[in-house]
Coordinates of C-alpha atoms in Angstrom, one line a residue:
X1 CA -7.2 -12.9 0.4
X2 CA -5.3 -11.0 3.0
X3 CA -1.9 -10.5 3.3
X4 CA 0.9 -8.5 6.2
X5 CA 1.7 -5.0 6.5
X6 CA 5.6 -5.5 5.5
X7 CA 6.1 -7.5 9.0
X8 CA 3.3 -9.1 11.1
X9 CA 1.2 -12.6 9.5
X10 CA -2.0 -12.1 8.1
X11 CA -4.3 -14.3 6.8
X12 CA -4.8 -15.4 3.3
X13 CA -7.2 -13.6 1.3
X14 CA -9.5 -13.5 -1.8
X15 CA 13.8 -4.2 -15.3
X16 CA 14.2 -3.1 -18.0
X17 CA 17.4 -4.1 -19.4
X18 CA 20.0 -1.7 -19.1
X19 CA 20.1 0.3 -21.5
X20 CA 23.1 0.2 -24.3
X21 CA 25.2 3.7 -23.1
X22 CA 26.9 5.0 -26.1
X23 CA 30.4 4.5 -25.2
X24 CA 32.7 6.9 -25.9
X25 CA 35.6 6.0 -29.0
X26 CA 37.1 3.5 -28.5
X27 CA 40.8 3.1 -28.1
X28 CA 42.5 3.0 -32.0
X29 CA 42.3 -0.2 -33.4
X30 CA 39.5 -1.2 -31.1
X31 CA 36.2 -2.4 -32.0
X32 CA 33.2 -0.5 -29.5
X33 CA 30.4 -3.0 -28.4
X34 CA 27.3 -2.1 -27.0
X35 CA 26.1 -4.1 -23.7
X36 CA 22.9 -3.4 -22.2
X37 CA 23.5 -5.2 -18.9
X38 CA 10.5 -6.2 -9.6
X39 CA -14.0 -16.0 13.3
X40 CA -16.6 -14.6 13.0
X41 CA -15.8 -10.9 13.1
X42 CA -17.8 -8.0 12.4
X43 CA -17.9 -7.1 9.1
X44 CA -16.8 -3.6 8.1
X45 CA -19.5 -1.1 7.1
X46 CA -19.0 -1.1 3.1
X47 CA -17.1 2.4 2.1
X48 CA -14.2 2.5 3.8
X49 CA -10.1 2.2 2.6
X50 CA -7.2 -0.4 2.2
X51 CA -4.0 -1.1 3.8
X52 CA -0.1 -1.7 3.9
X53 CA 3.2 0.0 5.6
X54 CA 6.6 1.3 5.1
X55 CA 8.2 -0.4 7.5
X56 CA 7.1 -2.9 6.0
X57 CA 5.1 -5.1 8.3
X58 CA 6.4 -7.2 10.3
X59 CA 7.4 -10.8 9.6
X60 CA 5.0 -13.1 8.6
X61 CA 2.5 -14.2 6.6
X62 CA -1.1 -13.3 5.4
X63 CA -4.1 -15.5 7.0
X64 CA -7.2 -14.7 7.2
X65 CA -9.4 -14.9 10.4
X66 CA -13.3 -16.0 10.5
X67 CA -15.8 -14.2 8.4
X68 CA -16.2 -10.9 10.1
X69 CA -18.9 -8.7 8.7
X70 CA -19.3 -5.0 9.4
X71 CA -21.6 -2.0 8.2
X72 CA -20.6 -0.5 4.7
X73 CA -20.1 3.1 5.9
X74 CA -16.6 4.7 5.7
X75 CA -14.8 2.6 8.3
X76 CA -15.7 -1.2 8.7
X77 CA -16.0 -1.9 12.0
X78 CA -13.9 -4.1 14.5
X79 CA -13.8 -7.9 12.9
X80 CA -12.5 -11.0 15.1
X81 CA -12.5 -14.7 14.0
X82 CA -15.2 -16.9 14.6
X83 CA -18.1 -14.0 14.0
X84 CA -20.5 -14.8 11.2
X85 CA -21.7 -10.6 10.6
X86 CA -20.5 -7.6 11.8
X87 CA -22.1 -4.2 12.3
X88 CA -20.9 -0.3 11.6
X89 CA -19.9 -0.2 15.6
X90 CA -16.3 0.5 15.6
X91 CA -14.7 1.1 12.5
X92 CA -12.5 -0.3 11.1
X93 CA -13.0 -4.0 11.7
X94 CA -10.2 -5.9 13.1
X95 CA -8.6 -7.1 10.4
X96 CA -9.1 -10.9 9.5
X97 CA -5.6 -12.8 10.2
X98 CA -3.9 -10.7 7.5
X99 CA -0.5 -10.9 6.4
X100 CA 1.0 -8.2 9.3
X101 CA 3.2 -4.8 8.7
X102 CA 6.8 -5.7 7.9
X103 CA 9.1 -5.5 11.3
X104 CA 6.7 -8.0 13.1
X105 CA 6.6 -11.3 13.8
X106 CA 6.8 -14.3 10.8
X107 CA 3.9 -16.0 9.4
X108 CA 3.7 -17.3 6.2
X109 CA 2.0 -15.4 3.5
X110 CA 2.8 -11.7 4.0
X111 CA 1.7 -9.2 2.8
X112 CA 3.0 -5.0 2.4
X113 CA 6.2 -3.8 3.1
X114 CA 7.7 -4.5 6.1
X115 CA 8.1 -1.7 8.1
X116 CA 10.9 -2.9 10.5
X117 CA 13.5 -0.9 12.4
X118 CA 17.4 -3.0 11.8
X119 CA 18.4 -1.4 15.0
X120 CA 18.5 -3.4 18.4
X121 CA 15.3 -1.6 19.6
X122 CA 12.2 -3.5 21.0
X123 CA 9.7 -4.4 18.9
X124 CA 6.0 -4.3 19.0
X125 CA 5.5 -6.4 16.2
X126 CA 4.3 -3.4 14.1
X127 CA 7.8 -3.5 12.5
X128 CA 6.0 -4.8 9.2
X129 CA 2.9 -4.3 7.7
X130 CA 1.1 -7.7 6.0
X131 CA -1.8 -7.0 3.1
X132 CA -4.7 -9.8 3.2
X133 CA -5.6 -9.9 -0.6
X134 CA -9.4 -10.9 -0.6
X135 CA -8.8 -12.6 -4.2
X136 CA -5.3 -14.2 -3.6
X137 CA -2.3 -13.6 -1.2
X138 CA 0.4 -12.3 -2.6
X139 CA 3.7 -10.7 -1.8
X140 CA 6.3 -8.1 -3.3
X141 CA 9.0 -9.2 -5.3
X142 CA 11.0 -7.6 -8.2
X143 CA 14.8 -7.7 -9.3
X144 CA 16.6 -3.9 -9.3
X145 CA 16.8 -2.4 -12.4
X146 CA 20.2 -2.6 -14.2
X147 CA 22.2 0.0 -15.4
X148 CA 23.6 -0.6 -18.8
X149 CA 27.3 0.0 -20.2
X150 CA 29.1 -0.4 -22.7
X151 CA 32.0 -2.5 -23.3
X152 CA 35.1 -1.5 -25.3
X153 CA 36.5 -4.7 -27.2
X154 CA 40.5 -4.4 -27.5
X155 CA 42.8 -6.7 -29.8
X156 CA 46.0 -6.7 -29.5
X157 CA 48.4 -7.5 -32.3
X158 CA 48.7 -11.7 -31.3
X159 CA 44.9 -11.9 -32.2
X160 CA 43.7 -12.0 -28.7
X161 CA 40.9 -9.9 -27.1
X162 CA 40.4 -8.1 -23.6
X163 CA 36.9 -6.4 -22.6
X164 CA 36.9 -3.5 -20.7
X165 CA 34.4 -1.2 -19.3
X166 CA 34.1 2.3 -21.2
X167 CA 33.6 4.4 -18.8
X168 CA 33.0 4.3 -14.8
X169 CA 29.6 4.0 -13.6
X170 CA 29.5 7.8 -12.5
X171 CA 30.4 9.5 -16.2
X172 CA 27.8 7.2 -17.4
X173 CA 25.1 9.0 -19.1
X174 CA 21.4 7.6 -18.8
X175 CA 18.1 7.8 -20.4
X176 CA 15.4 10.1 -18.7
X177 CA 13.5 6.8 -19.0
X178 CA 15.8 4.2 -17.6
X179 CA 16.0 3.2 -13.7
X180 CA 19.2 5.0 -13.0
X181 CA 17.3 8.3 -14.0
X182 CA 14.0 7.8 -12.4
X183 CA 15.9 6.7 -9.1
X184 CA 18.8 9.9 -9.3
X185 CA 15.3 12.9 -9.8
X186 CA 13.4 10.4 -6.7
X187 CA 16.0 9.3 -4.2
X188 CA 16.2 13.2 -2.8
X189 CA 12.5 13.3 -2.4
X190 CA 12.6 10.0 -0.5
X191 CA 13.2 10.0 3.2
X192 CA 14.0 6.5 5.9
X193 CA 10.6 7.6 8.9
X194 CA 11.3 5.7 12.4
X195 CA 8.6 6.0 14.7
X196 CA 9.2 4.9 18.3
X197 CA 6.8 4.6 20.9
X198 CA 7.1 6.2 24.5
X199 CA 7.7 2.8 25.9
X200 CA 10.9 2.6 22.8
X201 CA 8.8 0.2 20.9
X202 CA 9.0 1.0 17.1
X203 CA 9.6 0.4 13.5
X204 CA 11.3 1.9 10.0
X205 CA 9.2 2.7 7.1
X206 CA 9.8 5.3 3.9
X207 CA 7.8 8.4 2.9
X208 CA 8.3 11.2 0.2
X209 CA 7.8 14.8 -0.3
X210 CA 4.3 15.5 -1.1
X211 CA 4.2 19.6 -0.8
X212 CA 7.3 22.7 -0.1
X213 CA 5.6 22.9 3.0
X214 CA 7.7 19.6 4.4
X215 CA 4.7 17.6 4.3
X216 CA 5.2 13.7 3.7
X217 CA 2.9 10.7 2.7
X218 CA 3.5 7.8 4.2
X219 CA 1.2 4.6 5.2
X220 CA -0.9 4.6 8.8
X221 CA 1.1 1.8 9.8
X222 CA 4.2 3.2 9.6
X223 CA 3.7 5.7 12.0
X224 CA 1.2 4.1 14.5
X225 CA 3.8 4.1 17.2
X226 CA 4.3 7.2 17.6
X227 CA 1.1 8.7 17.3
X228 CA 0.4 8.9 21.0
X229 CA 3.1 10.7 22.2
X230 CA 5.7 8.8 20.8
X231 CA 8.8 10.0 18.4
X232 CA 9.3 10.4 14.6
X233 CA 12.1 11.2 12.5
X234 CA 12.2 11.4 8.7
X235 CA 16.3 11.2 7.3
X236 CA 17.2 12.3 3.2
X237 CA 19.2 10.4 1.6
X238 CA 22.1 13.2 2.1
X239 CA 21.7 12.2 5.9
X240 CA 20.2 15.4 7.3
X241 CA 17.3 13.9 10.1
X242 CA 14.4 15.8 10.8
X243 CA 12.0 15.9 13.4
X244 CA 8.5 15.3 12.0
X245 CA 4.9 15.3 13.7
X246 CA 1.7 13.3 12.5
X247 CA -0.8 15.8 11.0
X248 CA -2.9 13.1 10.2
X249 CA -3.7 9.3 9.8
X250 CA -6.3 7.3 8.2
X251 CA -6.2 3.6 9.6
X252 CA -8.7 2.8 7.0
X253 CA -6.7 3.6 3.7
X254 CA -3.6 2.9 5.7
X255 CA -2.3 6.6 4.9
X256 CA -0.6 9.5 7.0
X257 CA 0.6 12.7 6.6
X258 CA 3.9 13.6 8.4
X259 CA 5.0 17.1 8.2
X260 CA 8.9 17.9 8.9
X261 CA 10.0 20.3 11.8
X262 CA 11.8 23.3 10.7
X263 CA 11.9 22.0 6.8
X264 CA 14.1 22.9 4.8
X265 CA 13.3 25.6 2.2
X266 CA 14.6 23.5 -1.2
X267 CA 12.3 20.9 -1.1
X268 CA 10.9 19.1 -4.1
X269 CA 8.1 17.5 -4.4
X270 CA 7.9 14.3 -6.2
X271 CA 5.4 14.6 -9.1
X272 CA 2.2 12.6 -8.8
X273 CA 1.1 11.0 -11.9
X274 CA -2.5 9.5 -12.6
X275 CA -2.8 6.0 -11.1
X276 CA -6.3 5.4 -13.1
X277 CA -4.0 5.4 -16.5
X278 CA -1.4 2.9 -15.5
X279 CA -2.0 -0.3 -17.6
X280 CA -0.8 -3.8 -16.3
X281 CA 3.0 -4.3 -17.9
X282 CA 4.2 -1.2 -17.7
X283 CA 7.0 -0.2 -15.8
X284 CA 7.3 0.5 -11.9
X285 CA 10.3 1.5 -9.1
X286 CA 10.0 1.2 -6.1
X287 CA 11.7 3.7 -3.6
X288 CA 12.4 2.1 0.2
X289 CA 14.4 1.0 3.1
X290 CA 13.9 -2.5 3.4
X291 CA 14.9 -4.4 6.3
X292 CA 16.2 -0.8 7.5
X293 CA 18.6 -0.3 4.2
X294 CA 17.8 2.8 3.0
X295 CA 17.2 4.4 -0.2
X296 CA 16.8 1.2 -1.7
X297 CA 15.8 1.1 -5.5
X298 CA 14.2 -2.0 -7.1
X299 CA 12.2 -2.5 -10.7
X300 CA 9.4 -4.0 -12.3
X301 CA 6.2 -4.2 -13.5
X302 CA 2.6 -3.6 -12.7
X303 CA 1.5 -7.3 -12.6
X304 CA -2.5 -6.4 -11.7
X305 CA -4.6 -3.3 -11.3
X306 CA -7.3 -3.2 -9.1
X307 CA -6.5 -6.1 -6.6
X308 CA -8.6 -6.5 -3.3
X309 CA -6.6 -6.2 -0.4
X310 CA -7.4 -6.3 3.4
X311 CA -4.0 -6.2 6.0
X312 CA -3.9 -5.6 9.3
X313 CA -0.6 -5.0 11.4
X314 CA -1.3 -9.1 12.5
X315 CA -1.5 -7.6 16.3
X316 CA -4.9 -9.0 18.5
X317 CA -6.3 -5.5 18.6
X318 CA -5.1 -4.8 15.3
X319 CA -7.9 -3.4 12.7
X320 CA -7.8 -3.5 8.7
X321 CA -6.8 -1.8 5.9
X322 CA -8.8 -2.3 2.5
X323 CA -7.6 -0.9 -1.1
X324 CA -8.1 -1.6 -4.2
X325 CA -4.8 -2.5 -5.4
X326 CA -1.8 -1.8 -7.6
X327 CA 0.2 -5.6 -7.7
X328 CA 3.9 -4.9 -8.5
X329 CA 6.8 -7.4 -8.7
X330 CA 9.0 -4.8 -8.1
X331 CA 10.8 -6.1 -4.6
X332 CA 9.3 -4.8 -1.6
X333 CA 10.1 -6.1 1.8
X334 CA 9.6 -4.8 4.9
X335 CA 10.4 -1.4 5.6
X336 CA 9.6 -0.2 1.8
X337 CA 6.1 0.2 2.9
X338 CA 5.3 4.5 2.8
X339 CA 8.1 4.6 0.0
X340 CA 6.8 5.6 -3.9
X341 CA 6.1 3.3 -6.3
X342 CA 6.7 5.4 -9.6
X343 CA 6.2 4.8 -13.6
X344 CA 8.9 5.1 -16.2
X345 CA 8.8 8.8 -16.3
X346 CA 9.3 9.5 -12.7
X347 CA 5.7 10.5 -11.4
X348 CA 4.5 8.8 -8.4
X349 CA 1.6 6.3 -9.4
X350 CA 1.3 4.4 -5.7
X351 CA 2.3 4.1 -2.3
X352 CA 3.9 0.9 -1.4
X353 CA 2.8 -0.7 1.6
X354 CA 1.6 -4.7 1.5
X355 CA 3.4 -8.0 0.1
X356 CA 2.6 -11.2 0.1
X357 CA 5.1 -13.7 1.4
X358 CA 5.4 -17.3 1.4
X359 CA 6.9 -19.3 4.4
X360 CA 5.8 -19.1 8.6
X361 CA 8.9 -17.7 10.7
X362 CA 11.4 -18.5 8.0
X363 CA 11.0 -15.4 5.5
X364 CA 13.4 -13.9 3.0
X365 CA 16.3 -12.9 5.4
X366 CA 14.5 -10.7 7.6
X367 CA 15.9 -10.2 11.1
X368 CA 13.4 -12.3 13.0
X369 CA 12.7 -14.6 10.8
X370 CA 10.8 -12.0 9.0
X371 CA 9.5 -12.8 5.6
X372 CA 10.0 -11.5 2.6
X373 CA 9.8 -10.5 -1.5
X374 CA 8.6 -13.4 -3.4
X375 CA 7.5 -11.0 -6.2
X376 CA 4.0 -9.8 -4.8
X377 CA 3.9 -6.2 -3.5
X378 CA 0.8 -4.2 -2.9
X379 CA 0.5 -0.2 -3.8
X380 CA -2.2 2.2 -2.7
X381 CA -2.8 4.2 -6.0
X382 CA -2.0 7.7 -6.0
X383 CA -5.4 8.8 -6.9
X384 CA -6.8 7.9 -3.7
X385 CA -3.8 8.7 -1.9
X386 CA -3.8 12.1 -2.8
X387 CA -7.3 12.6 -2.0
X388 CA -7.0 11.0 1.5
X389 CA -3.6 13.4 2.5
X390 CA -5.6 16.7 1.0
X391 CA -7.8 15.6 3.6
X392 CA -5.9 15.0 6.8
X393 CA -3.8 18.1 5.4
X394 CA -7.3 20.2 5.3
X395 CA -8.8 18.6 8.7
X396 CA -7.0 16.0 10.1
X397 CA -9.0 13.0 9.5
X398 CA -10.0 11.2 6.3
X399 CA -13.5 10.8 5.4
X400 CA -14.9 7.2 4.0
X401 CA -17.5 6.4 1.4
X402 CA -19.9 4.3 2.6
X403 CA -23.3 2.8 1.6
X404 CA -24.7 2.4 5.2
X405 CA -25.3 -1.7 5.0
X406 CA -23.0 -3.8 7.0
X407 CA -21.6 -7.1 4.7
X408 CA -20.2 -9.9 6.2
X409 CA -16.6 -10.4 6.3
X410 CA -16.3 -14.6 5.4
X411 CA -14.2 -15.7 2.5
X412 CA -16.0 -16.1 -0.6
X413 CA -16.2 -15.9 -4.2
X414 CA -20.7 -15.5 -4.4
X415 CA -20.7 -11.8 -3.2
X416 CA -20.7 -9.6 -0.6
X417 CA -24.3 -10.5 1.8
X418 CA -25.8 -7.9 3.7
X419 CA -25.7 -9.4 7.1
X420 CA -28.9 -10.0 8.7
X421 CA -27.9 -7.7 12.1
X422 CA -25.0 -5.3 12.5
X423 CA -22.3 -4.4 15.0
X424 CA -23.8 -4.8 18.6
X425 CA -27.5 -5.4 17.6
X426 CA -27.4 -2.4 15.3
X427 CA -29.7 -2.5 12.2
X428 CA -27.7 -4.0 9.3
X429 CA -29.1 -1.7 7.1
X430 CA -28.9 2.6 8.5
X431 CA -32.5 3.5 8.2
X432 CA -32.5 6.1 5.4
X433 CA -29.2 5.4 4.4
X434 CA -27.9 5.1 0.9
X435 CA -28.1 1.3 1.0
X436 CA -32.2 1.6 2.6
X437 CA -32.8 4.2 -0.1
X438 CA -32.2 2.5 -2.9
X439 CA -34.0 -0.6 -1.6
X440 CA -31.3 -3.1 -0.4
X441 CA -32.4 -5.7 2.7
X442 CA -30.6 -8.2 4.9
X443 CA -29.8 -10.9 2.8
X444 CA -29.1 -9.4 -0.3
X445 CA -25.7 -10.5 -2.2
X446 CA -23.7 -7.7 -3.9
X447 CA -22.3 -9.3 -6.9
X448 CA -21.1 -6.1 -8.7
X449 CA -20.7 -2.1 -8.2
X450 CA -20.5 -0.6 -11.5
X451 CA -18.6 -3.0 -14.1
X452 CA -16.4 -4.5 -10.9
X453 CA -17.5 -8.2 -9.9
X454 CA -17.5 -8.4 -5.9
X455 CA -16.9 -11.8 -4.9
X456 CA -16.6 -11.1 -0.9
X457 CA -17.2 -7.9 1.5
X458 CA -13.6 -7.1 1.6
X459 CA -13.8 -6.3 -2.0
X460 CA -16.8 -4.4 -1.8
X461 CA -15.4 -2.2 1.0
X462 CA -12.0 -2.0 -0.4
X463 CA -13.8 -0.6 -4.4
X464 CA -16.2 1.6 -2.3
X465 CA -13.3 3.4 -0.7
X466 CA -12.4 4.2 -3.9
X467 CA -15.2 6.5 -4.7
X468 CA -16.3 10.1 -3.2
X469 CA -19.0 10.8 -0.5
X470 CA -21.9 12.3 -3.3
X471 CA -20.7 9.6 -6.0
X472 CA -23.6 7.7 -7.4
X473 CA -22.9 4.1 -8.3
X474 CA -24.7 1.2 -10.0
X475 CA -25.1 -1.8 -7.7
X476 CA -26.1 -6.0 -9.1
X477 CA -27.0 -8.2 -6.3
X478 CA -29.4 -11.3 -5.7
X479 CA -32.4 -12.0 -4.1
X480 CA -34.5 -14.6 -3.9
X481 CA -32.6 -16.4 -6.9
X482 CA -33.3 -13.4 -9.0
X483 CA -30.6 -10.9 -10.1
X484 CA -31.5 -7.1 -9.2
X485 CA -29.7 -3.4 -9.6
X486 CA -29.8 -0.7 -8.1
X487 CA -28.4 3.1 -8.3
X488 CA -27.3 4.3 -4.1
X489 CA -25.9 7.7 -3.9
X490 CA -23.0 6.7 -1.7
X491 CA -23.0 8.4 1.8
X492 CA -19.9 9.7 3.9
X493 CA -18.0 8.8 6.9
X494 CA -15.7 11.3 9.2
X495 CA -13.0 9.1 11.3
X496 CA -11.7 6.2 11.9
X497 CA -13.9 5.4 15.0

C-alpha cells in the first residue's frame, strides 16, 4: 500500500487519561474529588530505505502507480506506472502513486506528515509528504493527551454544591510518565524547519536535537527544497531561529541531518530509546507543527510494528521512500513529519513522517484542501534512524543494504518476483552478487526473509533496509512450484543515485 509524505497523493499500498493530580486541601467543610480528565515502473533494487516528511506531505492521498520493479541493492531504482520490472539503474525508483508529503496537493489516502508551510508562500507541492503502505493505506490520527485535575467539591450550608478547579493548570504537578511531562523535557528539543527553494518554493516540517553539536534529524522530504541552494531555518519553541545547512540526506530512508549555524551552547539532546523493544499498545507522543502550528503535542498508541511503507512526495519526478514501519494513532498531519515520536518515558522511539488519509482534495482542514489525521501515522524507527544520521554525520550520504536482484514493483500479496531483466536492459540479477551467490534466478518469488512474510517488492526492499551491509539473512522463495531457502550475505550500496 502506499500512502503521502504529510501533503502530496500517493497511491494505495500493500491518551492516557489524565492523570488524577492530588489536589491540594480542600477548603474546610469541603469534600476533595479526584478527576482524571493518537505503470509499470522499475522496480527498486531490494535493500534500500522507507519514507515520510515533517512538513508533512502535501495534501492528498496515497495511490499507488503500476508495478514498477527495480534491482534489490541499496536504492531501488526510478519506478513509473505502467512498467511491469524495473532494474538497479537509478535508485530510488520513482515512487508508485504514493500518498505525497504533507503541504502538497489533495488526493485521497495520504500518507506521512504533511510538511506544509501556513504562510502565503508558493508551493511546490512538496508541502506534505504521503507514505504508500504496501499492506494497507493508512493515515495518522490520535487525540492529544489530557492533563488531569482535580476538582474541589464545595457545599454550602443550603445543601447545594459548586465544583471548582484546585489549582491552575501551571501549579499543577504531573507524573514523569504522563503527557504533560514527556511534552515539558521534549518541546525544547523540538524545533518548526522551513526550507525554501531559490525560486521561494517551500514547505514546514519539525526536527529535534540529535547531538550538542546543533545537529538535527529530520525526514529527506522536509528539506528537499532547499538542498540546492535554497534556505533553511530551524526555530525553538522559545522563538530563537537559526540558520541551519543540510549535512546530509538519504532520499531512500527519507532521513536528513541539518546542523544549526552558530548553535547555541545549552543544547540537549533528546534521548533515543530502542525502537526494536516497543510493543504494539504502548504509549506514543508525537512532537510537530502541523499545518504550520508549532510545537504541537498529540497522544497515542503504537497500533502496528513493522508496517511496509512506500511514499513518494506525489511529484512526476518524484522517487520513493520504503520503511518498515512504526503505525501510530497519535495525530499527525502535515507538517509533523521530521518531529519525534516518543514512548512514555520520554526517549525518542521514531521519526514521524507518513499518514494515511482518507478523502481526494477535501482533507482534514488543510489549507488547500490538504488532507489529513484519520488516525494512521507512519514513524521511521529510531534504530534505523540513528544508524542512517551517524552516517550522513560520518560521510554525507547513507549507505543501503541490498541483495543485488531487482524485484518487481506490482501490487501483490504472492511475493516479491525477481524480474526477468533490470533497469535499462541490465541483468536482473548483479553477476556475483549476494542474490547470484546464493543461487537466486529471474523468476524466483521471495515469500520470506528471516521470519518476516514478503507479500510484494516494496516490502522486501523496505525489511532489507533494515539490516546492515555484512548481515547474513535467511531467504524462502518459489520455484517451479517448489518452496526453496537460501542464506545471501547482504551486499552494500553508497548514494542515492
Amino acid at each position: 500500500m502506499s500512502t503521502e509524505n504529510e501533503g502530496t497523493a500517493v497511491p494505495p499500498a500493500p491518551s492516557a487519561p489524565p492523570v488524577p493530580v492530588d489536589a491540594p486541601a480542600s477548603a474546610p467543610g469541603a469534600a476533595p474529588e479526584g478527576h482524571a480528565p493518537t505503470a509499470g515502473a522499475q522496480g527498486p533494487d531490494a535493500g534500500s530505505a522507507p519514507h515520510t516528511s515533517d512538513s508533512p506531505y502535501g495534501p492528498g492521498a496515497p495511490h499507488p502507480e503500476g508495478a514498477p520493479t527495480t534491482q534489490m541493492p541499496s536504492v531501488p531504482a526510478g519506478q513509473q506506472p505502467g512498467a511491469p520490472t524495473a532494474a538497479e539503474a537509478g535508485w530510488p525508483p520513482p515512487a508508485p502513486t504514493m500518498p505525497a508529503y504533507a503541504g502538497g496537493g489533495g488526493a485521497a489516502g495520504v500518507w506521512g506528515a504533511s510538511y506544509q508551510q501556513p504562510a502565503p508562500k508558493p508551493k511546490n507541492g512538496r508541502g506534505g509528504l504521503v507514505a504508500a503502505i504496501l499492506v494497507a493505506a493508512l493515515v495518522a490520527g490520535g487525540v492529544g493527551g489530557g492533563i488531569g485535575y482535580q476538582l474541589a467539591k464545595n457545599t454550602d450550608s443550603s445543601g447545594s454544591t459548586t465544583v471548582s478547579a484546585a489549582t491552575t493548570g501551571g501549579d499543577v504537578k504531573h507524573d514523569n510518565g504522563s503527557v504533560a511531562s514527556v511534552a515539558a523535557r521534549a518541546l525544547p528539543s523540538t524545533v518548526t524547519i522551513e526550507a525554501e527553494s531559490t525560486n521561494g518554493q517551500g514547505g514546514t516540517g519539525t526536527g529535534f536535537v540529535f547531538d550538542k553539536q546543533g545537529h538535527i534529524i529530520t525526514n529527506n522530504h522536509v528539506v528537499a527544497d532547499a538542498v540546492d541552494g535554497g534556505k533553511l531555518t530551524a526555530t525553538f519553541p522559545n522563538g530563537k531561529k537559526y540558520d541551519a545547512e543540510i549535512i546530509g540526506h538519504a532520499q531512500g530512508y527519507d532521513v536528513a541531518v541539518i546542523k544549526l549555524k552558530n548553535a547555541p551552547s545549552d543544547l540537549k539532546p533528546l534521548a533515543l530509546g530502542d525502537s526494536d523493544k516497543i510493543s504494539v499498545g504502548d504509549s506514543s507522543i508525537a512532537i510537530g507543527a502541523p499545518f504550520g502550528l508549532s510545537n504541537t503535542v498529540t497522544s497515542g498508541i503504537i497500533s502496528a510494528k513493522h508496517r511496509p511503507v512506500a511514499s513518494s512526495d506525489g511529484s512526476s519526478g518524484s522517487k520513493s521512500s520504503y520503511m518498515s514501519a512504526l503505525q501510530t494513532d497519535a495525530s499527525i498531519n502535515p507538517g509533523n513529519s521530521g518531529g519525534p515520536l516518543l514512548d512514555a518515558e520520554g526517549a525518542v522511539i521514531g521519526i514521524n513522517s507518513a499518514i494515511q488519509s482518507s478523502g481526494s482534495g477535501s482533507g482534514l482542514g488543510g489549507a488547500g484542501g490538504q488532507a489529513g489525521s484519520i488516525g494512521l501515522g507512519f514513524a521511521i524507527p529510531i534504530n534505523q534512524a540513528k544508524y542512517v544520521a551517524q552516517q550522513l554525520i560520518s560521510t554525507g550520504k547513507p549507505v543501503y543494504a541490498k541483495i543485488g536482484a531487482s524485484v518487481s514493483l506490482d501490487e501483490t500479496t504472492s511475493g516479491a518476483k525477481i524480474t526477468d531483466q533490470g533497469a535499462s536492459g541490465s541483468a536482473a540479477v548483479e553477476a556475483g552478487g549476494p542474490a547470484d551467490k546464493a543461487g537466486l534466478k529471474p523468476g524466483d518469488v521471495i515469500t520470506k526473509l528471516d521470519d518476516t512474510v514478503i507479500d510484494s517488492g516494496p516490502t522486501l526492499i523496505g525489511e532489507i533496509w533494515t539490516h546492515k551491509p555484512g548481515d547474513q539473512v535467511t531467504i524462502t522463495y518459489q520455484r517451479g512450484g517448489a518452496t526453496h531457502t537460501t542464506t545471501v550475505t547482504l551486499g552494500s550500496r553508497a548514494g542515492d543515485n
